[in-house]
Coordinates of C-alpha atoms in Angstrom, one line a residue:
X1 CA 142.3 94.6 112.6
X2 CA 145.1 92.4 112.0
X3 CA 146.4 91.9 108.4
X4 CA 146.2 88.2 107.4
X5 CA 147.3 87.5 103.8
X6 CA 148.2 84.0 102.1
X7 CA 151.3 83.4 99.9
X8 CA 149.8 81.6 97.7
X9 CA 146.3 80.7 95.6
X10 CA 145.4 77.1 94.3
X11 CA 144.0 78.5 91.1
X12 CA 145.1 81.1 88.3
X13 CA 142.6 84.8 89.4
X14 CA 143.1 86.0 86.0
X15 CA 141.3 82.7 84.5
X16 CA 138.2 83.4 85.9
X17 CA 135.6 82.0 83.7
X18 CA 132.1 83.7 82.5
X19 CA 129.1 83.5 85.6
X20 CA 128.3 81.2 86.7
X21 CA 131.9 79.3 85.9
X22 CA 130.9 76.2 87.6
X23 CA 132.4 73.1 87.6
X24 CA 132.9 69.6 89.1
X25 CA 134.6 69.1 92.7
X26 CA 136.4 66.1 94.3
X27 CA 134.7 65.8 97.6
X28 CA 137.6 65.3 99.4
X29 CA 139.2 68.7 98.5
X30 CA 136.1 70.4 99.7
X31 CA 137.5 72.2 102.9
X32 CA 141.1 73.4 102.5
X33 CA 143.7 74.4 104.8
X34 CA 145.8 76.9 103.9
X35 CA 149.5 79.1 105.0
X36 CA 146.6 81.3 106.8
X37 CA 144.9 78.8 108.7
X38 CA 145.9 80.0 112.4
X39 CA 145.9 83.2 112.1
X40 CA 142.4 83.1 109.9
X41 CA 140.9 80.9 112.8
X42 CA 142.4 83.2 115.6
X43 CA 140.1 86.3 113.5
X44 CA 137.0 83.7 113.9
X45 CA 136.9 82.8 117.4
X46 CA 137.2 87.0 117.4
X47 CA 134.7 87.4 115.7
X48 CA 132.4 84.8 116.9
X49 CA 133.5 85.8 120.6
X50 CA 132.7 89.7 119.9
X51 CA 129.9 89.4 116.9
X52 CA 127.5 86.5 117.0
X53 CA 124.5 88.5 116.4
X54 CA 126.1 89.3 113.1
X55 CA 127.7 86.4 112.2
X56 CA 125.8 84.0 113.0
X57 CA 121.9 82.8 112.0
X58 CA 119.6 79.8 111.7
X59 CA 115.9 79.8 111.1
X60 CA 114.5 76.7 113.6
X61 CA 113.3 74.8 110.8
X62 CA 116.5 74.4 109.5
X63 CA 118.4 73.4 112.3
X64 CA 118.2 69.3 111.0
X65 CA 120.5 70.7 108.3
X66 CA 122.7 72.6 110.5
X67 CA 122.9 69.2 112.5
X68 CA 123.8 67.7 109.6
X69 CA 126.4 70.0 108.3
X70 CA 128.2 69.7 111.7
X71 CA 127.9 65.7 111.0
X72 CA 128.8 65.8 107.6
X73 CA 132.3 68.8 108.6
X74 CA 133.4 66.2 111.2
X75 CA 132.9 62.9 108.9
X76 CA 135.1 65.4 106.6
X77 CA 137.9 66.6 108.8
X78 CA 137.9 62.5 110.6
X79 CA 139.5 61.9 106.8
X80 CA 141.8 64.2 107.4
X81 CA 145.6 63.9 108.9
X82 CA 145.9 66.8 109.9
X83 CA 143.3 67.2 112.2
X84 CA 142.1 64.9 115.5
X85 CA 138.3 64.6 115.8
X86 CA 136.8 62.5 119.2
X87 CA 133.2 62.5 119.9
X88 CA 133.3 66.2 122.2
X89 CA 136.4 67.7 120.3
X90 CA 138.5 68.7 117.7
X91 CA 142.0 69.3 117.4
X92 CA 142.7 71.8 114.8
X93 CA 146.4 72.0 112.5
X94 CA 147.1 75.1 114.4
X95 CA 147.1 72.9 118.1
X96 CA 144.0 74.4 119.1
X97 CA 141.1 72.1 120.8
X98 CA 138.2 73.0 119.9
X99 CA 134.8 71.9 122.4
X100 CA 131.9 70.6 120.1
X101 CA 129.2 71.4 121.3
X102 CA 125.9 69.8 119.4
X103 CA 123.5 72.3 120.6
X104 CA 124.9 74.9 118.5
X105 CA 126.3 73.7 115.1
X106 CA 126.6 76.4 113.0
X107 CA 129.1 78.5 116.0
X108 CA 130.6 74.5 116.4
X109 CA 131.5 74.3 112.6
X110 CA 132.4 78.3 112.2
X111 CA 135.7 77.7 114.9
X112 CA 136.8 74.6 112.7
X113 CA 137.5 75.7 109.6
X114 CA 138.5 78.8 107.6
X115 CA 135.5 78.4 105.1
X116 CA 131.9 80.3 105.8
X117 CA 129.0 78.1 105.7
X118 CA 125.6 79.1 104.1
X119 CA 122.7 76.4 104.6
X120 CA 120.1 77.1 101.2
X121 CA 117.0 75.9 101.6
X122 CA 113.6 74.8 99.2
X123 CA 110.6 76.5 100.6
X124 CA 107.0 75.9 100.5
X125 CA 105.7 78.9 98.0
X126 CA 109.4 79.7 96.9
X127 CA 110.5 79.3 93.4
X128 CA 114.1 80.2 94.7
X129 CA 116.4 78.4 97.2
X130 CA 116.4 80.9 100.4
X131 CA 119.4 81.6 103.0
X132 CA 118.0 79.8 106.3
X133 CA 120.9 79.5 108.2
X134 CA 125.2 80.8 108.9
X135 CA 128.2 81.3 110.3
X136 CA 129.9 84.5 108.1
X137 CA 132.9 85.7 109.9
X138 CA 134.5 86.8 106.6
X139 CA 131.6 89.1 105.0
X140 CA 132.7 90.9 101.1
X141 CA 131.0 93.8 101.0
X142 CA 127.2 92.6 102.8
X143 CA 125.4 91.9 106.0
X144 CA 123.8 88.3 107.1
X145 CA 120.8 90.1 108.5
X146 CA 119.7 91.7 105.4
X147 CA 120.2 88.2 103.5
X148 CA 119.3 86.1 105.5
X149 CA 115.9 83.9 105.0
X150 CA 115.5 86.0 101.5
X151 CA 115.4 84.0 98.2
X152 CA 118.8 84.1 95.7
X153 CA 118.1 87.0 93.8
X154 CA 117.4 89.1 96.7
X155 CA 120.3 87.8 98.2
X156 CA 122.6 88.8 95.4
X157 CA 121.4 92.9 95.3
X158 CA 122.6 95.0 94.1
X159 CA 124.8 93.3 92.0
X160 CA 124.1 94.4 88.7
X161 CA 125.7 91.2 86.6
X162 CA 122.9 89.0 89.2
X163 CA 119.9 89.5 87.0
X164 CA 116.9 87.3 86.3
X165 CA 118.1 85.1 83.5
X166 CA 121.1 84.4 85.7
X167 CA 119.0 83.6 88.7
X168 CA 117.5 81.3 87.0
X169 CA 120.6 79.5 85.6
X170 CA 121.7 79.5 89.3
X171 CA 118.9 77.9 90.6
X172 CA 119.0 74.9 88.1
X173 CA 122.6 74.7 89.6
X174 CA 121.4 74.8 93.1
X175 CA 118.5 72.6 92.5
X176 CA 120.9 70.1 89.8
X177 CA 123.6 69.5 92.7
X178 CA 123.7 66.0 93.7
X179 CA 125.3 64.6 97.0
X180 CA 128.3 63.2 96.9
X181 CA 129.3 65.6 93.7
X182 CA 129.9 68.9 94.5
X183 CA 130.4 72.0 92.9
X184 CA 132.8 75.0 93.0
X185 CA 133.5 78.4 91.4
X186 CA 135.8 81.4 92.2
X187 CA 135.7 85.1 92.2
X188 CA 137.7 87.9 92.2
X189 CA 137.6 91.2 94.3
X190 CA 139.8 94.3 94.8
X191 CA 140.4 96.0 97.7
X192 CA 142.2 98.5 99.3
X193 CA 141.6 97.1 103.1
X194 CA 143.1 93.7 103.6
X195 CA 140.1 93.1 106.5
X196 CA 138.5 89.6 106.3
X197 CA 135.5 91.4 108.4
X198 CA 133.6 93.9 105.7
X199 CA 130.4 94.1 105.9
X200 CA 128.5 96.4 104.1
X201 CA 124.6 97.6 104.1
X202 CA 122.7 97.4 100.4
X203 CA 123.1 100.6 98.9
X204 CA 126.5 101.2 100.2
X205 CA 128.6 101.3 97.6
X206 CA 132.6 99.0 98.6
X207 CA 134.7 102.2 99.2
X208 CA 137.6 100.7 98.1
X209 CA 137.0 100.1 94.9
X210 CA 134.7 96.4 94.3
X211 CA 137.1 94.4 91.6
X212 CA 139.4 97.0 90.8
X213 CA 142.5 95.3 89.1
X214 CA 144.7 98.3 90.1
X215 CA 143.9 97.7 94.0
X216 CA 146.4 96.6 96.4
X217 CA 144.6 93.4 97.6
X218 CA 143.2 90.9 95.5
X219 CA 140.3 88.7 97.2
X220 CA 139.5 85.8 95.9
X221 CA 136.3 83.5 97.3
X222 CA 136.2 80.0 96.9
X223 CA 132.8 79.1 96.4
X224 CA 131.4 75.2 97.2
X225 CA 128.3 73.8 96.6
X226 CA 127.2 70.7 98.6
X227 CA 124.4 69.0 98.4
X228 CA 123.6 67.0 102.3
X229 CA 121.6 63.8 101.4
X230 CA 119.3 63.7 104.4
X231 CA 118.0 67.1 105.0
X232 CA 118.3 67.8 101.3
X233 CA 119.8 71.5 101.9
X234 CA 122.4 72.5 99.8
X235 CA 125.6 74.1 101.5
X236 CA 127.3 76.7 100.4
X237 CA 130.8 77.3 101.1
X238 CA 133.2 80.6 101.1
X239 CA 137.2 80.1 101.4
X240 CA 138.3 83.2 101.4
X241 CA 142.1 84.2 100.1
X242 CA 143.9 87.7 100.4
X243 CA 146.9 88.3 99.1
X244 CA 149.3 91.4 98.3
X245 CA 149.3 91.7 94.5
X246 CA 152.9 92.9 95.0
X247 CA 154.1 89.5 96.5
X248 CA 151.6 86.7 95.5
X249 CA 152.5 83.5 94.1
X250 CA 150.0 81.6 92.5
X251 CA 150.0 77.1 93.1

C-alpha cells in the first residue's frame, strides 16, 4: 500500500473538544482539497476499481438521495476554481477527467473527492437515523457491510464512549441539522500503519494501538453533517488526514 501523508492539518488535534464537539460550518468549506489530493484520489479509483463490493452500498430506496448528493457534490465543486464541471464530466485539481455517470452516484461522487460519503436516513419504525447508502474507500478500523442499513448505535459498536445517552444527543444533532447549515466535528486516531484502507470486523480489536498519543501516525477525520433539502437525508462526510507526528505542521 502506498504511504500518503499530508503536511499539514486545518485545525489544532490536541483541541479536540468533549463528544459530540459539534459546531457550525460554512457551506462553502464543506469539501476540501488538500497537499494529498492526487495521490488520495489515485488510492480511490484503486480501491473502487479492486473493492466495490466493500466500498461501496445503497439500499434502492435511497437512491433519490444518492441522486441528490451527486447533484448537490457537483453544484459544490461548479463553485469551485479549481475544478471544471460540464454536464458528463469533471476535471479534477490533479488533471484527471473524471466520466459522470448518473446511473451510479455514489461510485460517481467517491472518484471526485477525497471525502467518504455516508447517506443517513429516517425510517418507518426507527427511532434512529440508519446507514442506507456509501462510498468508504478510507475505512478506520470497521467494515460497510456490517454497518450498513443498521441504526446509529449499532453503527458505532463497540465503541465504548458511544453509549445510549450519547446516541441520543447524536440523534437530536442528526435530526436538528438544517440545509444550508451544516455541521462538523473532528477526531483523533493513532496508528502504527499509515493505510488509508483499514477495515476492521466488530470484535477485532485496531492492532496498532486505537488513539494512542505515542503512535507514529496521527489520523484525524473530518466529520460533516449535511442536511439535502429534497430527499431530506442527512450526509455524512469523512476527510481523512494522516500525518507523521515527527514532521507535521499544523494551519
Amino acid at each position: 500500500m502506498p504511504i500518503i501523508l499530508q503536511q499539514d492539518i486545518p485545525y489544532d488535534p490536541a483541541a479536540a473538544p468533549r463528544l459530540p464537539g459539534i459546531a457550525p460550518l460554512d457551506p462553502k468549506e464543506w469539501l476540501l482539497v488538500d497537499d494529498a489530493y492526487g495521490p488520495q484520489m489515485a488510492e480511490r479509483t484503486r480501491i473502487l476499481g479492486e473493492k466495490p463490493g466493500e466500498v461501496l452500498a445503497l439500499d434502492a430506496l435511497a437512491r433519490p438521495a444518492a441522486d441528490e448528493l451527486l447533484e448537490t457534490v457537483l453544484e459544490h465543486l461548479r463553485a469551485r476554481d479549481d475544478f471544471e464541471v460540464s454536464e458528463n464530466a469533471v476535471r479534477r485539481p490533479d488533471g484527471a477527467s473524471v466520466d459522470i455517470d448518473y446511473g451510479d452516484p455514489m461510485r460517481s461522487v467517491g472518484h471526485l473527492v477525497q471525502e467518504d460519503l455516508c447517506l443517513m436516513e429516517r425510517r418507518s419504525g426507527y427511532e434512529e437515523h440508519l446507514l442506507t447508502g456509501a462510498v468508504l474507500c478510507f475505512p478506520a478500523s470497521w467494515r460497510l457491510s456490517e454497518k450498513f442499513m443498521r441504526p446509529m448505535l449499532a453503527i458505532h459498536k463497540p465503541v465504548d464512549v458511544y453509549d445510549a445517552s450519547l446516541a441520543r444527543r447524536v440523534q437530536r444533532l442528526l435530526d436538528g441539522v438544517r440545509p444550508g447549515r451544516p455541521l462538523w466535528r473532528f477526531n483523533v486516531l493513532g496508528y502504527d500503519d499509515p493505510s488509508l484502507h483499514q477495515p476492521r470486523s466488530e470484535g477485532h480489536s485496531e492492532p496498532s494501538g486505537r488513539a494512542r498519543a505515542e503512535a507514529r501516525y496521527l489520523r484525524s477525520e473530518r466529520q460533516c453533517l449535511v442536511r439535502l433539502p429534497r430527499s431530506n437525508a442527512v450526509v455524512f462526510s469523512i476527510h481523512t488526514y494522516v500525518l507523521d507526528r515527527r514532521g507535521m505542521r499544523r494551519g
